[in-house]
Amino acid sequence: MATAGAETVHVVDDDDGVRDSLAFLLQQAGYAVRAYAAGAALLDAAPDGDGCIVSDYRMPEMDGLALQAALSARGVRLPVIMMTAHGEVPVAVRAMKAGAIDFLEKPVDERTLLDAVDRALSASRLAVAARARSSDAAGRLARLTPREREVLDLLVAGRTNKEIGRVLGASPRTIDVHRARVFHKMEAETLPDLVRLVQDGRA
């Protein structure tokens, strides 16, 4: 069952009882939940957008680390919370190095799980917003002509119109025209706005 408008938590565990228990807990907390008995099933579902993944480490055929690697290879950027058995510190370290946002020891404490999911979803929202800003800024940059890109680069480097004119061999009046077009196409009102858009577009 899914809660309308809720963020999705993808739960991967080959143990039916554990998987059902985690799904029930998360649903009760108001999250939409999709549960999978194996990593391959999650990959087949091709999760995207916002949300997060809660995955067991010890699973047949594809363990949690292999699942992480497969997700990364497919460009899936959802934060991963890895669940490991007590004492599997090396596994946890490897999971974190591979990009897991958190790891939990089984049996998982309910409050600890919900807190971890909350952190993961916050990270997911920030990442989705950053990708949207980057895509929007890149689209604006693509509107510029090659000469306007040159003017833009010099503007964000802190050069004045006169300095830009000397570098590009153009009159201050011509640079004024290019500068106005840059601000118009980038939909920026101030130089700090322009700098932020350039940073986002090249992220």
PDB file of N, CA and C in Angstrom, residues 21-104:
ATOM      1  N   SER A  21       7.821  -6.753   7.878  1.00  0.00           N
ATOM      2  CA  SER A  21       7.849  -5.964   9.103  1.00  0.00           C
ATOM      3  C   SER A  21       8.348  -4.546   8.834  1.00  0.00           C
ATOM      4  N   LEU A  22       9.414  -4.435   8.040  1.00  0.00           N
ATOM      5  CA  LEU A  22       9.950  -3.118   7.712  1.00  0.00           C
ATOM      6  C   LEU A  22       8.948  -2.308   6.883  1.00  0.00           C
ATOM      7  N   ALA A  23       8.315  -2.981   5.936  1.00  0.00           N
ATOM      8  CA  ALA A  23       7.333  -2.296   5.093  1.00  0.00           C
ATOM      9  C   ALA A  23       6.165  -1.779   5.924  1.00  0.00           C
ATOM     10  N   PHE A  24       5.701  -2.594   6.856  1.00  0.00           N
ATOM     11  CA  PHE A  24       4.579  -2.186   7.704  1.00  0.00           C
ATOM     12  C   PHE A  24       4.959  -0.982   8.561  1.00  0.00           C
ATOM     13  N   LEU A  25       6.147  -1.025   9.165  1.00  0.00           N
ATOM     14  CA  LEU A  25       6.611   0.073  10.012  1.00  0.00           C
ATOM     15  C   LEU A  25       6.682   1.376   9.216  1.00  0.00           C
ATOM     16  N   LEU A  26       7.233   1.296   8.034  1.00  0.00           N
ATOM     17  CA  LEU A  26       7.399   2.496   7.222  1.00  0.00           C
ATOM     18  C   LEU A  26       6.060   3.034   6.722  1.00  0.00           C
ATOM     19  N   GLN A  27       5.156   2.139   6.386  1.00  0.00           N
ATOM     20  CA  GLN A  27       3.814   2.563   5.973  1.00  0.00           C
ATOM     21  C   GLN A  27       3.088   3.251   7.117  1.00  0.00           C
ATOM     22  N   GLN A  28       3.240   2.696   8.305  1.00  0.00           N
ATOM     23  CA  GLN A  28       2.609   3.298   9.478  1.00  0.00           C
ATOM     24  C   GLN A  28       3.173   4.693   9.758  1.00  0.00           C
ATOM     25  N   ALA A  29       4.411   4.900   9.356  1.00  0.00           N
ATOM     26  CA  ALA A  29       5.048   6.204   9.552  1.00  0.00           C
ATOM     27  C   ALA A  29       4.667   7.192   8.446  1.00  0.00           C
ATOM     28  N   GLY A  30       3.883   6.734   7.473  1.00  0.00           N
ATOM     29  CA  GLY A  30       3.387   7.631   6.436  1.00  0.00           C
ATOM     30  C   GLY A  30       4.121   7.592   5.111  1.00  0.00           C
ATOM     31  N   TYR A  31       5.070   6.658   4.971  1.00  0.00           N
ATOM     32  CA  TYR A  31       5.817   6.572   3.724  1.00  0.00           C
ATOM     33  C   TYR A  31       5.142   5.624   2.738  1.00  0.00           C
ATOM     34  N   ALA A  32       5.336   5.894   1.461  1.00  0.00           N
ATOM     35  CA  ALA A  32       4.971   4.920   0.437  1.00  0.00           C
ATOM     36  C   ALA A  32       6.097   3.884   0.407  1.00  0.00           C
ATOM     37  N   VAL A  33       5.751   2.614   0.314  1.00  0.00           N
ATOM     38  CA  VAL A  33       6.755   1.556   0.380  1.00  0.00           C
ATOM     39  C   VAL A  33       6.611   0.609  -0.811  1.00  0.00           C
ATOM     40  N   ARG A  34       7.767   0.289  -1.394  1.00  0.00           N
ATOM     41  CA  ARG A  34       7.817  -0.771  -2.400  1.00  0.00           C
ATOM     42  C   ARG A  34       8.826  -1.792  -1.900  1.00  0.00           C
ATOM     43  N   ALA A  35       8.413  -3.048  -1.814  1.00  0.00           N
ATOM     44  CA  ALA A  35       9.256  -4.085  -1.217  1.00  0.00           C
ATOM     45  C   ALA A  35       9.703  -5.090  -2.277  1.00  0.00           C
ATOM     46  N   TYR A  36      10.930  -5.554  -2.144  1.00  0.00           N
ATOM     47  CA  TYR A  36      11.532  -6.471  -3.108  1.00  0.00           C
ATOM     48  C   TYR A  36      12.241  -7.600  -2.353  1.00  0.00           C
ATOM     49  N   ALA A  37      12.133  -8.812  -2.896  1.00  0.00           N
ATOM     50  CA  ALA A  37      12.776  -9.960  -2.269  1.00  0.00           C
ATOM     51  C   ALA A  37      14.222 -10.124  -2.711  1.00  0.00           C
ATOM     52  N   ALA A  38      14.647  -9.359  -3.720  1.00  0.00           N
ATOM     53  CA  ALA A  38      16.010  -9.472  -4.233  1.00  0.00           C
ATOM     54  C   ALA A  38      16.429  -8.177  -4.899  1.00  0.00           C
ATOM     55  N   GLY A  39      17.738  -7.985  -4.964  1.00  0.00           N
ATOM     56  CA  GLY A  39      18.255  -6.783  -5.601  1.00  0.00           C
ATOM     57  C   GLY A  39      17.877  -6.690  -7.070  1.00  0.00           C
ATOM     58  N   ALA A  40      17.845  -7.847  -7.749  1.00  0.00           N
ATOM     59  CA  ALA A  40      17.497  -7.854  -9.171  1.00  0.00           C
ATOM     60  C   ALA A  40      16.095  -7.299  -9.395  1.00  0.00           C
ATOM     61  N   ALA A  41      15.181  -7.582  -8.476  1.00  0.00           N
ATOM     62  CA  ALA A  41      13.811  -7.083  -8.609  1.00  0.00           C
ATOM     63  C   ALA A  41      13.778  -5.562  -8.496  1.00  0.00           C
ATOM     64  N   LEU A  42      14.597  -5.020  -7.621  1.00  0.00           N
ATOM     65  CA  LEU A  42      14.684  -3.562  -7.506  1.00  0.00           C
ATOM     66  C   LEU A  42      15.236  -2.960  -8.790  1.00  0.00           C
ATOM     67  N   LEU A  43      16.282  -3.572  -9.328  1.00  0.00           N
ATOM     68  CA  LEU A  43      16.872  -3.066 -10.560  1.00  0.00           C
ATOM     69  C   LEU A  43      15.867  -3.124 -11.707  1.00  0.00           C
ATOM     70  N   ASP A  44      15.083  -4.185 -11.767  1.00  0.00           N
ATOM     71  CA  ASP A  44      14.063  -4.314 -12.819  1.00  0.00           C
ATOM     72  C   ASP A  44      13.014  -3.209 -12.708  1.00  0.00           C
ATOM     73  N   ALA A  45      12.743  -2.767 -11.476  1.00  0.00           N
ATOM     74  CA  ALA A  45      11.742  -1.725 -11.259  1.00  0.00           C
ATOM     75  C   ALA A  45      12.253  -0.346 -11.671  1.00  0.00           C
ATOM     76  N   ALA A  46      13.579  -0.232 -11.860  1.00  0.00           N
ATOM     77  CA  ALA A  46      14.206   1.024 -12.290  1.00  0.00           C
ATOM     78  C   ALA A  46      13.730   2.220 -11.484  1.00  0.00           C
ATOM     79  N   PRO A  47      13.978   2.235 -10.169  1.00  0.00           N
ATOM     80  CA  PRO A  47      13.537   3.369  -9.343  1.00  0.00           C
ATOM     81  C   PRO A  47      14.241   4.648  -9.750  1.00  0.00           C
ATOM     82  N   ASP A  48      13.530   5.750  -9.657  1.00  0.00           N
ATOM     83  CA  ASP A  48      14.106   7.036 -10.046  1.00  0.00           C
ATOM     84  C   ASP A  48      13.421   8.133  -9.246  1.00  0.00           C
ATOM     85  N   GLY A  49      13.851   9.366  -9.453  1.00  0.00           N
ATOM     86  CA  GLY A  49      13.232  10.488  -8.759  1.00  0.00           C
ATOM     87  C   GLY A  49      13.713  10.597  -7.335  1.00  0.00           C
ATOM     88  N   ASP A  50      12.793  10.963  -6.431  1.00  0.00           N
ATOM     89  CA  ASP A  50      13.190  11.080  -5.032  1.00  0.00           C
ATOM     90  C   ASP A  50      12.849   9.781  -4.303  1.00  0.00           C
ATOM     91  N   GLY A  51      13.226   9.715  -3.035  1.00  0.00           N
ATOM     92  CA  GLY A  51      13.025   8.501  -2.261  1.00  0.00           C
ATOM     93  C   GLY A  51      14.346   7.974  -1.761  1.00  0.00           C
ATOM     94  N   CYS A  52      14.329   6.758  -1.214  1.00  0.00           N
ATOM     95  CA  CYS A  52      15.566   6.139  -0.750  1.00  0.00           C
ATOM     96  C   CYS A  52      15.419   4.620  -0.778  1.00  0.00           C
ATOM     97  N   ILE A  53      16.519   3.935  -0.530  1.00  0.00           N
ATOM     98  CA  ILE A  53      16.546   2.473  -0.555  1.00  0.00           C
ATOM     99  C   ILE A  53      17.055   1.966   0.787  1.00  0.00           C
ATOM    100  N   VAL A  54      16.334   1.001   1.358  1.00  0.00           N
ATOM    101  CA  VAL A  54      16.783   0.297   2.557  1.00  0.00           C
ATOM    102  C   VAL A  54      17.050  -1.139   2.138  1.00  0.00           C
ATOM    103  N   SER A  55      18.314  -1.540   2.180  1.00  0.00           N
ATOM    104  CA  SER A  55      18.671  -2.868   1.671  1.00  0.00           C
ATOM    105  C   SER A  55      19.463  -3.679   2.682  1.00  0.00           C
ATOM    106  N   ASP A  56      19.143  -4.966   2.743  1.00  0.00           N
ATOM    107  CA  ASP A  56      19.945  -5.887   3.530  1.00  0.00           C
ATOM    108  C   ASP A  56      21.255  -6.125   2.794  1.00  0.00           C
ATOM    109  N   TYR A  57      22.293  -6.487   3.544  1.00  0.00           N
ATOM    110  CA  TYR A  57      23.561  -6.809   2.904  1.00  0.00           C
ATOM    111  C   TYR A  57      23.603  -8.262   2.468  1.00  0.00           C
ATOM    112  N   ARG A  58      23.284  -9.178   3.387  1.00  0.00           N
ATOM    113  CA  ARG A  58      23.410 -10.599   3.076  1.00  0.00           C
ATOM    114  C   ARG A  58      22.167 -11.112   2.350  1.00  0.00           C
ATOM    115  N   MET A  59      22.283 -11.227   1.031  1.00  0.00           N
ATOM    116  CA  MET A  59      21.214 -11.776   0.209  1.00  0.00           C
ATOM    117  C   MET A  59      21.833 -12.695  -0.832  1.00  0.00           C
ATOM    118  N   PRO A  60      21.137 -13.762  -1.219  1.00  0.00           N
ATOM    119  CA  PRO A  60      21.678 -14.668  -2.229  1.00  0.00           C
ATOM    120  C   PRO A  60      21.744 -14.006  -3.597  1.00  0.00           C
ATOM    121  N   GLU A  61      22.650 -14.481  -4.430  1.00  0.00           N
ATOM    122  CA  GLU A  61      22.830 -14.036  -5.812  1.00  0.00           C
ATOM    123  C   GLU A  61      23.420 -12.620  -5.902  1.00  0.00           C
ATOM    124  N   MET A  62      22.790 -11.654  -5.271  1.00  0.00           N
ATOM    125  CA  MET A  62      23.311 -10.278  -5.304  1.00  0.00           C
ATOM    126  C   MET A  62      23.244  -9.694  -3.899  1.00  0.00           C
ATOM    127  N   ASP A  63      24.415  -9.478  -3.284  1.00  0.00           N
ATOM    128  CA  ASP A  63      24.384  -8.904  -1.941  1.00  0.00           C
ATOM    129  C   ASP A  63      24.226  -7.384  -2.030  1.00  0.00           C
ATOM    130  N   GLY A  64      24.167  -6.748  -0.869  1.00  0.00           N
ATOM    131  CA  GLY A  64      23.901  -5.319  -0.840  1.00  0.00           C
ATOM    132  C   GLY A  64      24.955  -4.484  -1.536  1.00  0.00           C
ATOM    133  N   LEU A  65      26.228  -4.868  -1.410  1.00  0.00           N
ATOM    134  CA  LEU A  65      27.291  -4.109  -2.058  1.00  0.00           C
ATOM    135  C   LEU A  65      27.215  -4.241  -3.573  1.00  0.00           C
ATOM    136  N   ALA A  66      26.899  -5.445  -4.050  1.00  0.00           N
ATOM    137  CA  ALA A  66      26.741  -5.643  -5.498  1.00  0.00           C
ATOM    138  C   ALA A  66      25.548  -4.842  -6.013  1.00  0.00           C
ATOM    139  N   LEU A  67      24.496  -4.771  -5.201  1.00  0.00           N
ATOM    140  CA  LEU A  67      23.329  -3.978  -5.582  1.00  0.00           C
ATOM    141  C   LEU A  67      23.704  -2.506  -5.678  1.00  0.00           C
ATOM    142  N   GLN A  68      24.460  -2.015  -4.703  1.00  0.00           N
ATOM    143  CA  GLN A  68      24.925  -0.629  -4.745  1.00  0.00           C
ATOM    144  C   GLN A  68      25.695  -0.338  -6.026  1.00  0.00           C
ATOM    145  N   ALA A  69      26.593  -1.255  -6.377  1.00  0.00           N
ATOM    146  CA  ALA A  69      27.410  -1.064  -7.577  1.00  0.00           C
ATOM    147  C   ALA A  69      26.536  -1.046  -8.831  1.00  0.00           C
ATOM    148  N   ALA A  70      25.544  -1.929  -8.878  1.00  0.00           N
ATOM    149  CA  ALA A  70      24.655  -1.996 -10.034  1.00  0.00           C
ATOM    150  C   ALA A  70      23.809  -0.731 -10.146  1.00  0.00           C
ATOM    151  N   LEU A  71      23.337  -0.234  -9.023  1.00  0.00           N
ATOM    152  CA  LEU A  71      22.556   0.998  -9.028  1.00  0.00           C
ATOM    153  C   LEU A  71      23.400   2.168  -9.536  1.00  0.00           C
ATOM    154  N   SER A  72      24.628   2.240  -9.061  1.00  0.00           N
ATOM    155  CA  SER A  72      25.526   3.317  -9.473  1.00  0.00           C
ATOM    156  C   SER A  72      25.804   3.235 -10.971  1.00  0.00           C
ATOM    157  N   ALA A  73      26.020   2.013 -11.480  1.00  0.00           N
ATOM    158  CA  ALA A  73      26.304   1.823 -12.900  1.00  0.00           C
ATOM    159  C   ALA A  73      25.130   2.258 -13.764  1.00  0.00           C
ATOM    160  N   ARG A  74      23.924   2.148 -13.231  1.00  0.00           N
ATOM    161  CA  ARG A  74      22.728   2.533 -13.985  1.00  0.00           C
ATOM    162  C   ARG A  74      22.333   3.996 -13.772  1.00  0.00           C
ATOM    163  N   GLY A  75      23.121   4.688 -12.978  1.00  0.00           N
ATOM    164  CA  GLY A  75      22.839   6.102 -12.760  1.00  0.00           C
ATOM    165  C   GLY A  75      21.729   6.375 -11.766  1.00  0.00           C
ATOM    166  N   VAL A  76      21.352   5.362 -10.965  1.00  0.00           N
ATOM    167  CA  VAL A  76      20.323   5.551  -9.940  1.00  0.00           C
ATOM    168  C   VAL A  76      20.993   6.219  -8.740  1.00  0.00           C
ATOM    169  N   ARG A  77      20.502   7.388  -8.360  1.00  0.00           N
ATOM    170  CA  ARG A  77      21.178   8.176  -7.326  1.00  0.00           C
ATOM    171  C   ARG A  77      20.434   8.198  -6.001  1.00  0.00           C
ATOM    172  N   LEU A  78      19.480   7.307  -5.814  1.00  0.00           N
ATOM    173  CA  LEU A  78      18.742   7.288  -4.551  1.00  0.00           C
ATOM    174  C   LEU A  78      19.674   6.925  -3.399  1.00  0.00           C
ATOM    175  N   PRO A  79      19.581   7.624  -2.264  1.00  0.00           N
ATOM    176  CA  PRO A  79      20.409   7.279  -1.105  1.00  0.00           C
ATOM    177  C   PRO A  79      20.116   5.859  -0.642  1.00  0.00           C
ATOM    178  N   VAL A  80      21.174   5.150  -0.245  1.00  0.00           N
ATOM    179  CA  VAL A  80      21.049   3.756   0.201  1.00  0.00           C
ATOM    180  C   VAL A  80      21.374   3.655   1.685  1.00  0.00           C
ATOM    181  N   ILE A  81      20.482   3.002   2.418  1.00  0.00           N
ATOM    182  CA  ILE A  81      20.731   2.638   3.818  1.00  0.00           C
ATOM    183  C   ILE A  81      20.978   1.143   3.834  1.00  0.00           C
ATOM    184  N   MET A  82      22.149   0.734   4.297  1.00  0.00           N
ATOM    185  CA  MET A  82      22.503  -0.680   4.291  1.00  0.00           C
ATOM    186  C   MET A  82      22.286  -1.285   5.675  1.00  0.00           C
ATOM    187  N   MET A  83      21.655  -2.466   5.716  1.00  0.00           N
ATOM    188  CA  MET A  83      21.458  -3.194   6.970  1.00  0.00           C
ATOM    189  C   MET A  83      22.445  -4.362   7.014  1.00  0.00           C
ATOM    190  N   THR A  84      23.183  -4.446   8.105  1.00  0.00           N
ATOM    191  CA  THR A  84      24.177  -5.510   8.249  1.00  0.00           C
ATOM    192  C   THR A  84      24.006  -6.214   9.584  1.00  0.00           C
ATOM    193  N   ALA A  85      24.493  -7.446   9.637  1.00  0.00           N
ATOM    194  CA  ALA A  85      24.432  -8.201  10.886  1.00  0.00           C
ATOM    195  C   ALA A  85      25.428  -7.626  11.884  1.00  0.00           C
ATOM    196  N   HIS A  86      25.202  -7.898  13.154  1.00  0.00           N
ATOM    197  CA  HIS A  86      26.080  -7.413  14.216  1.00  0.00           C
ATOM    198  C   HIS A  86      27.524  -7.845  13.957  1.00  0.00           C
ATOM    199  N   GLY A  87      28.437  -6.903  14.064  1.00  0.00           N
ATOM    200  CA  GLY A  87      29.851  -7.234  13.935  1.00  0.00           C
ATOM    201  C   GLY A  87      30.403  -7.146  12.526  1.00  0.00           C
ATOM    202  N   GLU A  88      29.564  -6.812  11.549  1.00  0.00           N
ATOM    203  CA  GLU A  88      30.051  -6.745  10.166  1.00  0.00           C
ATOM    204  C   GLU A  88      30.572  -5.338   9.847  1.00  0.00           C
ATOM    205  N   VAL A  89      31.478  -4.879  10.687  1.00  0.00           N
ATOM    206  CA  VAL A  89      32.011  -3.524  10.525  1.00  0.00           C
ATOM    207  C   VAL A  89      32.711  -3.337   9.175  1.00  0.00           C
ATOM    208  N   PRO A  90      33.557  -4.295   8.725  1.00  0.00           N
ATOM    209  CA  PRO A  90      34.199  -4.106   7.411  1.00  0.00           C
ATOM    210  C   PRO A  90      33.188  -3.923   6.282  1.00  0.00           C
ATOM    211  N   VAL A  91      32.087  -4.648   6.361  1.00  0.00           N
ATOM    212  CA  VAL A  91      31.041  -4.516   5.342  1.00  0.00           C
ATOM    213  C   VAL A  91      30.444  -3.114   5.391  1.00  0.00           C
ATOM    214  N   ALA A  92      30.180  -2.648   6.595  1.00  0.00           N
ATOM    215  CA  ALA A  92      29.601  -1.318   6.757  1.00  0.00           C
ATOM    216  C   ALA A  92      30.533  -0.250   6.200  1.00  0.00           C
ATOM    217  N   VAL A  93      31.814  -0.387   6.462  1.00  0.00           N
ATOM    218  CA  VAL A  93      32.799   0.586   5.968  1.00  0.00           C
ATOM    219  C   VAL A  93      32.812   0.576   4.442  1.00  0.00           C
ATOM    220  N   ARG A  94      32.798  -0.617   3.855  1.00  0.00           N
ATOM    221  CA  ARG A  94      32.806  -0.722   2.399  1.00  0.00           C
ATOM    222  C   ARG A  94      31.525  -0.112   1.816  1.00  0.00           C
ATOM    223  N   ALA A  95      30.411  -0.323   2.490  1.00  0.00           N
ATOM    224  CA  ALA A  95      29.140   0.226   2.013  1.00  0.00           C
ATOM    225  C   ALA A  95      29.177   1.750   2.028  1.00  0.00           C
ATOM    226  N   MET A  96      29.714   2.323   3.088  1.00  0.00           N
ATOM    227  CA  MET A  96      29.787   3.783   3.188  1.00  0.00           C
ATOM    228  C   MET A  96      30.733   4.348   2.132  1.00  0.00           C
ATOM    229  N   LYS A  97      31.865   3.669   1.902  1.00  0.00           N
ATOM    230  CA  LYS A  97      32.805   4.126   0.889  1.00  0.00           C
ATOM    231  C   LYS A  97      32.189   4.051  -0.501  1.00  0.00           C
ATOM    232  N   ALA A  98      31.276   3.088  -0.687  1.00  0.00           N
ATOM    233  CA  ALA A  98      30.625   2.921  -1.987  1.00  0.00           C
ATOM    234  C   ALA A  98      29.455   3.885  -2.170  1.00  0.00           C
ATOM    235  N   GLY A  99      29.179   4.684  -1.140  1.00  0.00           N
ATOM    236  CA  GLY A  99      28.155   5.704  -1.285  1.00  0.00           C
ATOM    237  C   GLY A  99      26.925   5.547  -0.420  1.00  0.00           C
ATOM    238  N   ALA A 100      26.860   4.501   0.406  1.00  0.00           N
ATOM    239  CA  ALA A 100      25.702   4.353   1.297  1.00  0.00           C
ATOM    240  C   ALA A 100      25.645   5.548   2.236  1.00  0.00           C
ATOM    241  N   ILE A 101      24.455   6.027   2.490  1.00  0.00           N
ATOM    242  CA  ILE A 101      24.301   7.208   3.336  1.00  0.00           C
ATOM    243  C   ILE A 101      24.301   6.831   4.812  1.00  0.00           C
ATOM    244  N   ASP A 102      24.013   5.562   5.109  1.00  0.00           N
ATOM    245  CA  ASP A 102      23.965   5.113   6.499  1.00  0.00           C
ATOM    246  C   ASP A 102      24.003   3.592   6.517  1.00  0.00           C
ATOM    247  N   PHE A 103      24.348   3.017   7.657  1.00  0.00           N
ATOM    248  CA  PHE A 103      24.217   1.567   7.820  1.00  0.00           C
ATOM    249  C   PHE A 103      23.644   1.285   9.199  1.00  0.00           C
ATOM    250  N   LEU A 104      22.833   0.248   9.273  1.00  0.00           N
ATOM    251  CA  LEU A 104      22.146  -0.113  10.508  1.00  0.00           C
ATOM    252  C   LEU A 104      22.440  -1.564  10.843  1.00  0.00           C
TER     253      LEU A 104
END
